[in-house]
Amino acid sequence: MTDQLLIRPELGRAESLRAYMCRAADHNLAQSLFRPMLQSLAAATQSVQVVAELTGCNRDALAARMAVARQAGSRTLDVRLGTSLLPPSQVRFGQRMVCPKCLSQEAVAPCYWELRSYDVCHLHGCKLVKTCGACQRSLTWEVPSVDRCVCGIELWRTAASPGTPERERLCGLIAAATTHSISACNRGDSEGASTPSLRVRIDLLLLMIEFVGELVLPAFAKATNRISADALRRVRHDLIAQMLEDQPYQDYLRDTLFLHAAGEPLTLAEAMKPGKTPQQLRRYFGPCLCELSFHRCLWQLSARSDMSSASPRVKKPARAPDPQAWRKRVKQSRQRASDPGGITWRPRSTPAPKTAALFFRRKK
């Protein structure tokens, strides 16, 4: 039996496998023991049993925190995240990204930091950093430490640039779905104990994000012809977040995708995986756009664009009075009268100014 470590930290709620191994190495000063296990994600997966014996953690709980898994009947390797299986295109294998503000509060790295779709911290609104602020080296998992670089500088000292509120909002949904997928593995957690925004698995959420961004928004722009696809693309993160935060519409999208993919049982498992190109999305889910109901946020955006395009009528500014205007009109009228083919000049119906009458009075 393998001897256990002296300090056995408790596994965090959403902590990843490699992050937990780094934290165990930090607490026990056992970097040389864990360094071979952190050379790759495959090496960390093979060391799950050893880590479980060293720390006393549940093996299944560790295997559900970003470990490599092979689905039955599939030749490709997927990454297990809770109750979901993610394709390799959705996971950062060698590249490591952290939030310095989160590390300054607690030296725990959650699983969603290892997802390619998560790049803005939903708690602090800053972008994740991938290089050390002191030595400018790329962060990797080869260093068995959660909050330190290979140069020894704490990562929480690295400055992080702010992200957009729309991207922060969308990353918050990704973090919530990740936490729900992990907690669903525990038998003590029930669906009723979860908040409404946590009822979707992370693989389905990532698929819906791709479906809305690549197919639904262009289809709305083409169907209504009121707002351009480029304008929708600029605010797509905010629109996707509004749609997926609406639990009834989220359930509607999930059922639409599943029922349409279930029409071909042989490709059901492949169709419900995220990480597809726009061509693949159109091939699997393009026909369901004909009967899809668009969310109200799209119609509200279209109404606002119509109101902004209909600009109010601008009144022309009044011209300043010209003191020589009367003299110009008299001169033009006399020129027309002297012209043989011109219009006969007639006197004005309104009396002329007194100053002008005195000027043109004949001398007796």
Short mmCIF file of C-alpha atoms in Angstrom, two decimals:
data_model
loop_
_atom_site.label_atom_id
_atom_site.label_comp_id
_atom_site.label_asym_id
_atom_site.label_seq_id
_atom_site.Cartn_x
_atom_site.Cartn_y
_atom_site.Cartn_z
CA MET A 1 0.00 0.00 0.00
CA THR A 2 1.29 3.46 -0.88
CA ASP A 3 2.04 5.73 2.04
CA GLN A 4 -0.17 8.79 2.29
CA LEU A 5 1.09 12.35 2.29
CA LEU A 6 1.45 14.22 5.54
CA ILE A 7 -0.82 17.06 4.37
CA ARG A 8 -3.80 15.86 2.37
CA PRO A 9 -5.72 18.90 1.07
CA GLU A 10 -9.42 18.63 0.43
CA LEU A 11 -10.50 18.58 -3.20
CA GLY A 12 -12.11 21.87 -4.21
CA ARG A 13 -15.65 22.11 -5.54
CA ALA A 14 -14.59 22.74 -9.14
CA GLU A 15 -10.83 22.10 -8.86
CA SER A 16 -9.18 20.28 -11.74
CA LEU A 17 -7.08 17.14 -11.45
CA ARG A 18 -3.78 18.76 -12.40
CA ALA A 19 -4.45 21.77 -10.17
CA TYR A 20 -5.09 19.49 -7.20
CA MET A 21 -1.86 17.61 -7.86
CA CYS A 22 0.04 20.91 -7.91
CA ARG A 23 -1.56 21.99 -4.64
CA ALA A 24 -0.68 18.67 -2.98
CA ALA A 25 2.92 19.07 -4.17
CA ASP A 26 3.06 22.62 -2.76
CA HIS A 27 1.72 21.68 0.66
CA ASN A 28 4.04 18.69 1.07
CA LEU A 29 7.14 20.08 -0.74
CA ALA A 30 6.94 17.06 -3.05
CA GLN A 31 7.58 18.70 -6.42
CA SER A 32 9.92 15.92 -7.51
CA LEU A 33 7.23 13.32 -6.80
CA PHE A 34 4.48 15.01 -8.84
CA ARG A 35 6.57 16.46 -11.66
CA PRO A 36 6.53 13.24 -13.79
CA MET A 37 2.76 13.03 -13.33
CA LEU A 38 2.26 16.55 -14.74
CA GLN A 39 4.18 16.11 -17.98
CA SER A 40 0.92 15.69 -19.90
CA LEU A 41 -2.78 15.20 -19.35
CA ALA A 42 -2.41 11.53 -20.27
CA ALA A 43 0.29 11.10 -17.60
CA ALA A 44 -1.93 12.79 -15.02
CA THR A 45 -4.79 10.46 -15.96
CA GLN A 46 -2.59 7.40 -15.51
CA SER A 47 -1.59 8.66 -12.06
CA VAL A 48 -5.15 9.05 -10.75
CA GLN A 49 -4.98 5.85 -8.70
CA VAL A 50 -1.63 6.83 -7.16
CA VAL A 51 -2.85 10.34 -6.32
CA ALA A 52 -6.01 8.89 -4.75
CA GLU A 53 -3.89 6.66 -2.49
CA LEU A 54 -1.51 9.48 -1.58
CA THR A 55 -4.21 11.98 -0.69
CA GLY A 56 -7.15 9.82 0.33
CA CYS A 57 -9.45 11.36 -2.28
CA ASN A 58 -12.06 9.40 -4.15
CA ARG A 59 -10.65 8.01 -7.39
CA ASP A 60 -13.83 8.60 -9.36
CA ALA A 61 -14.00 12.18 -8.16
CA LEU A 62 -10.45 12.80 -9.36
CA ALA A 63 -11.12 11.10 -12.72
CA ALA A 64 -14.05 13.45 -13.31
CA ARG A 65 -11.83 16.56 -13.11
CA MET A 66 -10.42 16.89 -16.65
CA ALA A 67 -9.00 13.41 -17.20
CA VAL A 68 -8.58 11.61 -20.52
CA ALA A 69 -11.30 9.05 -21.25
CA ARG A 70 -12.07 6.79 -24.18
CA GLN A 71 -15.71 6.34 -25.08
CA ALA A 72 -16.89 2.83 -25.91
CA GLY A 73 -16.75 2.21 -29.65
CA SER A 74 -14.81 5.41 -30.36
CA ARG A 75 -11.25 5.71 -31.62
CA THR A 76 -10.71 9.25 -30.39
CA LEU A 77 -9.81 10.26 -26.85
CA ASP A 78 -12.16 12.62 -25.03
CA VAL A 79 -11.75 14.58 -21.82
CA ARG A 80 -14.09 13.78 -18.97
CA LEU A 81 -15.51 16.75 -17.11
CA GLY A 82 -18.08 15.62 -14.59
CA THR A 83 -20.86 13.84 -16.44
CA SER A 84 -19.75 15.24 -19.82
CA LEU A 85 -17.23 14.14 -22.42
CA LEU A 86 -15.52 16.97 -24.29
CA PRO A 87 -13.52 16.65 -27.52
CA PRO A 88 -9.84 17.59 -27.34
CA SER A 89 -10.49 20.79 -29.32
CA GLN A 90 -12.32 22.26 -26.31
CA VAL A 91 -9.49 21.76 -23.79
CA ARG A 92 -6.12 23.44 -23.21
CA PHE A 93 -3.66 20.61 -22.82
CA GLY A 94 -0.23 22.21 -22.49
CA GLN A 95 -1.14 25.89 -22.20
CA ARG A 96 -2.10 27.07 -18.74
CA MET A 97 -4.16 30.20 -18.03
CA VAL A 98 -4.98 31.69 -14.63
CA CYS A 99 -6.79 34.64 -13.07
CA PRO A 100 -4.32 36.55 -10.85
CA LYS A 101 -7.11 38.07 -8.76
CA CYS A 102 -8.57 34.66 -7.96
CA LEU A 103 -5.14 33.31 -6.98
CA SER A 104 -4.63 36.27 -4.64
CA GLN A 105 -7.71 35.13 -2.71
CA GLU A 106 -7.26 31.35 -2.86
CA ALA A 107 -4.63 29.16 -4.51
CA VAL A 108 -7.15 26.90 -6.29
CA ALA A 109 -7.45 26.51 -10.07
CA PRO A 110 -10.94 25.46 -11.24
CA CYS A 111 -11.65 23.19 -14.18
CA TYR A 112 -13.14 25.87 -16.39
CA TRP A 113 -9.77 27.64 -16.59
CA GLU A 114 -8.68 24.72 -18.80
CA LEU A 115 -11.52 25.23 -21.32
CA ARG A 116 -10.71 27.16 -24.49
CA SER A 117 -14.10 28.88 -24.41
CA TYR A 118 -13.38 30.41 -21.00
CA ASP A 119 -11.03 33.39 -21.28
CA VAL A 120 -12.51 36.09 -18.98
CA CYS A 121 -12.95 35.62 -15.23
CA HIS A 122 -16.66 35.86 -14.44
CA LEU A 123 -15.88 36.88 -10.85
CA HIS A 124 -13.47 39.76 -11.46
CA GLY A 125 -14.10 40.68 -15.09
CA CYS A 126 -10.43 40.43 -16.13
CA LYS A 127 -8.86 38.35 -18.89
CA LEU A 128 -6.99 35.20 -17.97
CA VAL A 129 -3.22 35.52 -18.30
CA LYS A 130 -1.00 32.92 -19.93
CA THR A 131 2.45 34.41 -19.31
CA CYS A 132 4.34 35.37 -16.18
CA GLY A 133 4.45 39.09 -15.50
CA ALA A 134 8.11 38.94 -14.42
CA CYS A 135 9.92 36.58 -16.83
CA GLN A 136 7.30 36.61 -19.65
CA ARG A 137 7.42 32.82 -19.91
CA SER A 138 4.36 30.86 -20.92
CA LEU A 139 2.62 29.12 -18.05
CA THR A 140 2.64 25.32 -18.23
CA TRP A 141 1.72 22.41 -16.00
CA GLU A 142 5.29 21.19 -15.85
CA VAL A 143 5.81 23.39 -12.78
CA PRO A 144 4.15 21.58 -9.81
CA SER A 145 2.81 24.77 -8.23
CA VAL A 146 -0.58 26.43 -8.41
CA ASP A 147 0.37 30.07 -7.92
CA ARG A 148 4.08 30.26 -8.79
CA CYS A 149 6.01 30.48 -12.04
CA VAL A 150 9.20 28.58 -12.80
CA CYS A 151 11.11 31.75 -11.92
CA GLY A 152 9.62 31.72 -8.41
CA ILE A 153 7.39 34.81 -8.73
CA GLU A 154 3.82 34.55 -7.47
CA LEU A 155 1.34 34.61 -10.33
CA TRP A 156 -1.07 36.87 -8.47
CA ARG A 157 1.42 39.71 -9.00
CA THR A 158 0.83 39.58 -12.77
CA ALA A 159 -1.35 42.38 -14.10
CA ALA A 160 -4.50 41.38 -15.97
CA SER A 161 -6.31 43.49 -18.54
CA PRO A 162 -10.09 43.97 -18.23
CA GLY A 163 -12.47 41.97 -20.40
CA THR A 164 -15.77 42.97 -21.94
CA PRO A 165 -18.94 42.65 -19.81
CA GLU A 166 -20.60 40.59 -22.54
CA ARG A 167 -17.80 38.02 -22.57
CA GLU A 168 -17.73 38.00 -18.76
CA ARG A 169 -21.45 37.23 -18.74
CA LEU A 170 -21.05 34.34 -21.16
CA CYS A 171 -18.08 32.90 -19.27
CA GLY A 172 -20.22 32.96 -16.12
CA LEU A 173 -22.61 30.53 -17.79
CA ILE A 174 -19.70 28.28 -18.77
CA ALA A 175 -18.41 28.26 -15.19
CA ALA A 176 -21.88 27.48 -13.83
CA ALA A 177 -22.40 24.61 -16.26
CA THR A 178 -18.95 23.21 -15.40
CA THR A 179 -19.71 23.28 -11.70
CA HIS A 180 -23.05 21.59 -12.30
CA SER A 181 -21.48 18.84 -14.43
CA ILE A 182 -19.01 18.09 -11.63
CA SER A 183 -21.55 18.20 -8.82
CA ALA A 184 -23.88 15.88 -10.76
CA CYS A 185 -21.34 13.09 -10.27
CA ASN A 186 -21.91 13.15 -6.51
CA ARG A 187 -24.82 11.04 -5.38
CA GLY A 188 -25.77 13.54 -2.68
CA ASP A 189 -26.46 16.31 -5.21
CA SER A 190 -29.92 16.42 -6.72
CA GLU A 191 -31.28 18.32 -9.66
CA GLY A 192 -33.67 20.21 -7.42
CA ALA A 193 -30.79 21.62 -5.37
CA SER A 194 -29.30 23.34 -8.41
CA THR A 195 -30.20 26.82 -9.48
CA PRO A 196 -32.05 27.18 -12.82
CA SER A 197 -28.94 28.43 -14.62
CA LEU A 198 -27.03 25.27 -13.62
CA ARG A 199 -29.34 22.65 -15.11
CA VAL A 200 -27.46 22.21 -18.39
CA ARG A 201 -24.32 20.15 -18.83
CA ILE A 202 -21.17 21.81 -20.06
CA ASP A 203 -21.04 19.85 -23.33
CA LEU A 204 -24.62 20.82 -24.23
CA LEU A 205 -23.98 24.44 -23.26
CA LEU A 206 -20.92 24.68 -25.50
CA LEU A 207 -22.88 23.11 -28.36
CA MET A 208 -25.72 25.61 -27.92
CA ILE A 209 -23.26 28.50 -27.88
CA GLU A 210 -21.86 27.34 -31.22
CA PHE A 211 -25.33 26.72 -32.65
CA VAL A 212 -26.65 30.17 -31.72
CA GLY A 213 -23.54 32.05 -32.77
CA GLU A 214 -22.96 30.31 -36.11
CA LEU A 215 -26.51 29.49 -37.29
CA VAL A 216 -29.27 31.25 -35.34
CA LEU A 217 -27.93 34.81 -35.55
CA PRO A 218 -27.19 34.70 -39.32
CA ALA A 219 -30.58 33.05 -39.90
CA PHE A 220 -32.35 35.87 -38.04
CA ALA A 221 -30.47 38.51 -40.03
CA LYS A 222 -31.45 36.79 -43.28
CA ALA A 223 -35.10 36.19 -42.31
CA THR A 224 -35.87 39.70 -41.05
CA ASN A 225 -33.54 41.74 -43.29
CA ARG A 226 -33.65 44.48 -40.65
CA ILE A 227 -30.22 44.19 -39.09
CA SER A 228 -27.01 43.07 -40.73
CA ALA A 229 -25.10 39.94 -39.79
CA ASP A 230 -22.05 42.06 -38.93
CA ALA A 231 -24.08 44.11 -36.44
CA LEU A 232 -25.32 40.91 -34.80
CA ARG A 233 -21.79 39.54 -34.69
CA ARG A 234 -20.59 42.56 -32.72
CA VAL A 235 -23.10 41.93 -29.93
CA ARG A 236 -23.33 38.15 -30.27
CA HIS A 237 -21.82 37.40 -26.85
CA ASP A 238 -24.46 39.47 -25.11
CA LEU A 239 -27.27 37.98 -27.22
CA ILE A 240 -26.10 34.40 -26.62
CA ALA A 241 -25.92 35.06 -22.87
CA GLN A 242 -29.46 36.47 -22.84
CA MET A 243 -30.83 33.45 -24.70
CA LEU A 244 -29.11 30.85 -22.54
CA GLU A 245 -29.89 32.63 -19.27
CA ASP A 246 -33.59 32.27 -20.15
CA GLN A 247 -34.23 28.76 -18.79
CA PRO A 248 -37.36 27.99 -20.89
CA TYR A 249 -35.60 29.02 -24.10
CA GLN A 250 -32.49 27.09 -23.05
CA ASP A 251 -34.63 23.96 -22.64
CA TYR A 252 -36.26 24.69 -26.00
CA LEU A 253 -32.89 24.87 -27.77
CA ARG A 254 -31.65 21.72 -26.07
CA ASP A 255 -34.78 19.74 -27.03
CA THR A 256 -34.65 21.08 -30.60
CA LEU A 257 -31.04 19.99 -31.06
CA PHE A 258 -31.59 16.60 -29.48
CA LEU A 259 -34.80 15.79 -31.35
CA HIS A 260 -33.30 16.84 -34.66
CA ALA A 261 -30.12 14.83 -34.04
CA ALA A 262 -32.15 11.81 -32.92
CA GLY A 263 -33.54 11.53 -36.44
CA GLU A 264 -30.25 9.82 -37.34
CA PRO A 265 -29.38 7.49 -34.44
CA LEU A 266 -26.08 6.44 -35.98
CA THR A 267 -24.70 9.99 -35.76
CA LEU A 268 -26.49 11.08 -32.57
CA ALA A 269 -23.43 10.90 -30.33
CA GLU A 270 -21.26 12.72 -32.85
CA ALA A 271 -23.87 15.40 -33.53
CA MET A 272 -24.30 16.31 -29.86
CA LYS A 273 -20.58 16.98 -29.32
CA PRO A 274 -19.30 20.58 -29.27
CA GLY A 275 -16.34 21.83 -31.25
CA LYS A 276 -17.90 21.78 -34.72
CA THR A 277 -17.13 24.00 -37.67
CA PRO A 278 -19.92 26.11 -39.24
CA GLN A 279 -20.12 23.61 -42.12
CA GLN A 280 -20.63 20.71 -39.71
CA LEU A 281 -23.26 22.63 -37.76
CA ARG A 282 -25.20 23.34 -40.95
CA ARG A 283 -25.00 19.70 -41.94
CA TYR A 284 -26.32 18.41 -38.61
CA PHE A 285 -28.72 21.17 -37.51
CA GLY A 286 -29.32 23.37 -40.54
CA PRO A 287 -32.81 22.00 -41.39
CA CYS A 288 -34.19 22.79 -37.92
CA LEU A 289 -33.75 26.52 -38.55
CA CYS A 290 -36.89 26.55 -40.72
CA GLU A 291 -39.15 25.99 -37.70
CA LEU A 292 -37.01 27.62 -35.00
CA SER A 293 -38.56 30.37 -32.88
CA PHE A 294 -36.23 33.31 -32.32
CA HIS A 295 -35.74 34.73 -28.85
CA ARG A 296 -37.37 38.02 -27.90
CA CYS A 297 -33.98 39.71 -27.39
CA LEU A 298 -33.42 39.49 -31.16
CA TRP A 299 -36.75 41.15 -31.91
CA GLN A 300 -36.03 43.86 -29.34
CA LEU A 301 -32.67 44.54 -30.97
CA SER A 302 -34.36 44.72 -34.37
CA ALA A 303 -36.95 47.20 -33.05
CA ARG A 304 -34.21 49.41 -31.60
CA SER A 305 -32.34 49.39 -34.89
CA ASP A 306 -35.52 50.43 -36.74
CA MET A 307 -36.08 53.34 -34.37
CA SER A 308 -32.49 54.53 -34.70
CA SER A 309 -32.58 54.32 -38.51
CA ALA A 310 -35.76 56.47 -38.69
CA SER A 311 -34.13 59.79 -37.79
CA PRO A 312 -36.47 62.75 -37.03
CA ARG A 313 -36.94 65.49 -39.64
CA VAL A 314 -34.47 68.30 -39.04
CA LYS A 315 -35.76 71.84 -39.36
CA LYS A 316 -33.74 74.18 -41.49
CA PRO A 317 -32.31 77.12 -39.58
CA ALA A 318 -33.88 80.48 -40.31
CA ARG A 319 -31.81 82.74 -42.53
CA ALA A 320 -30.45 85.92 -41.11
CA PRO A 321 -32.21 89.08 -42.46
CA ASP A 322 -30.33 90.72 -45.33
CA PRO A 323 -30.59 94.55 -45.27
CA GLN A 324 -29.78 94.72 -49.00
CA ALA A 325 -32.39 92.17 -50.02
CA TRP A 326 -34.97 94.77 -51.07
CA ARG A 327 -32.45 96.63 -53.27
CA LYS A 328 -31.47 93.34 -54.99
CA ARG A 329 -35.08 92.45 -55.77
CA VAL A 330 -35.77 95.93 -57.30
CA LYS A 331 -32.64 95.71 -59.42
CA GLN A 332 -33.57 92.24 -60.72
CA SER A 333 -37.10 93.40 -61.57
CA ARG A 334 -35.84 96.41 -63.56
CA GLN A 335 -33.46 94.17 -65.49
CA ARG A 336 -36.34 91.88 -66.48
CA ALA A 337 -38.42 94.92 -67.61
CA SER A 338 -35.64 96.23 -69.84
CA ASP A 339 -35.33 92.84 -71.53
CA PRO A 340 -37.57 92.75 -74.68
CA GLY A 341 -38.49 89.11 -74.09
CA GLY A 342 -38.70 89.41 -70.34
CA ILE A 343 -41.57 89.69 -67.93
CA THR A 344 -43.10 93.13 -67.47
CA TRP A 345 -42.20 94.53 -64.13
CA ARG A 346 -45.02 95.37 -61.81
CA PRO A 347 -44.76 97.31 -58.60
CA ARG A 348 -44.82 95.45 -55.32
CA SER A 349 -48.11 95.11 -53.53
CA THR A 350 -46.43 95.93 -50.22
CA PRO A 351 -45.22 99.49 -49.69
CA ALA A 352 -41.50 100.05 -49.93
CA PRO A 353 -39.52 101.22 -46.93
CA LYS A 354 -39.50 104.97 -46.32
CA THR A 355 -35.76 105.22 -46.69
CA ALA A 356 -35.93 103.61 -50.11
CA ALA A 357 -38.88 105.85 -51.18
CA LEU A 358 -36.90 108.98 -50.34
CA PHE A 359 -33.90 107.66 -52.23
CA PHE A 360 -35.84 107.07 -55.47
CA ARG A 361 -37.98 110.31 -55.30
CA ARG A 362 -37.66 112.42 -58.40
CA LYS A 363 -36.41 115.96 -58.12
CA LYS A 364 -38.85 118.69 -59.10
#
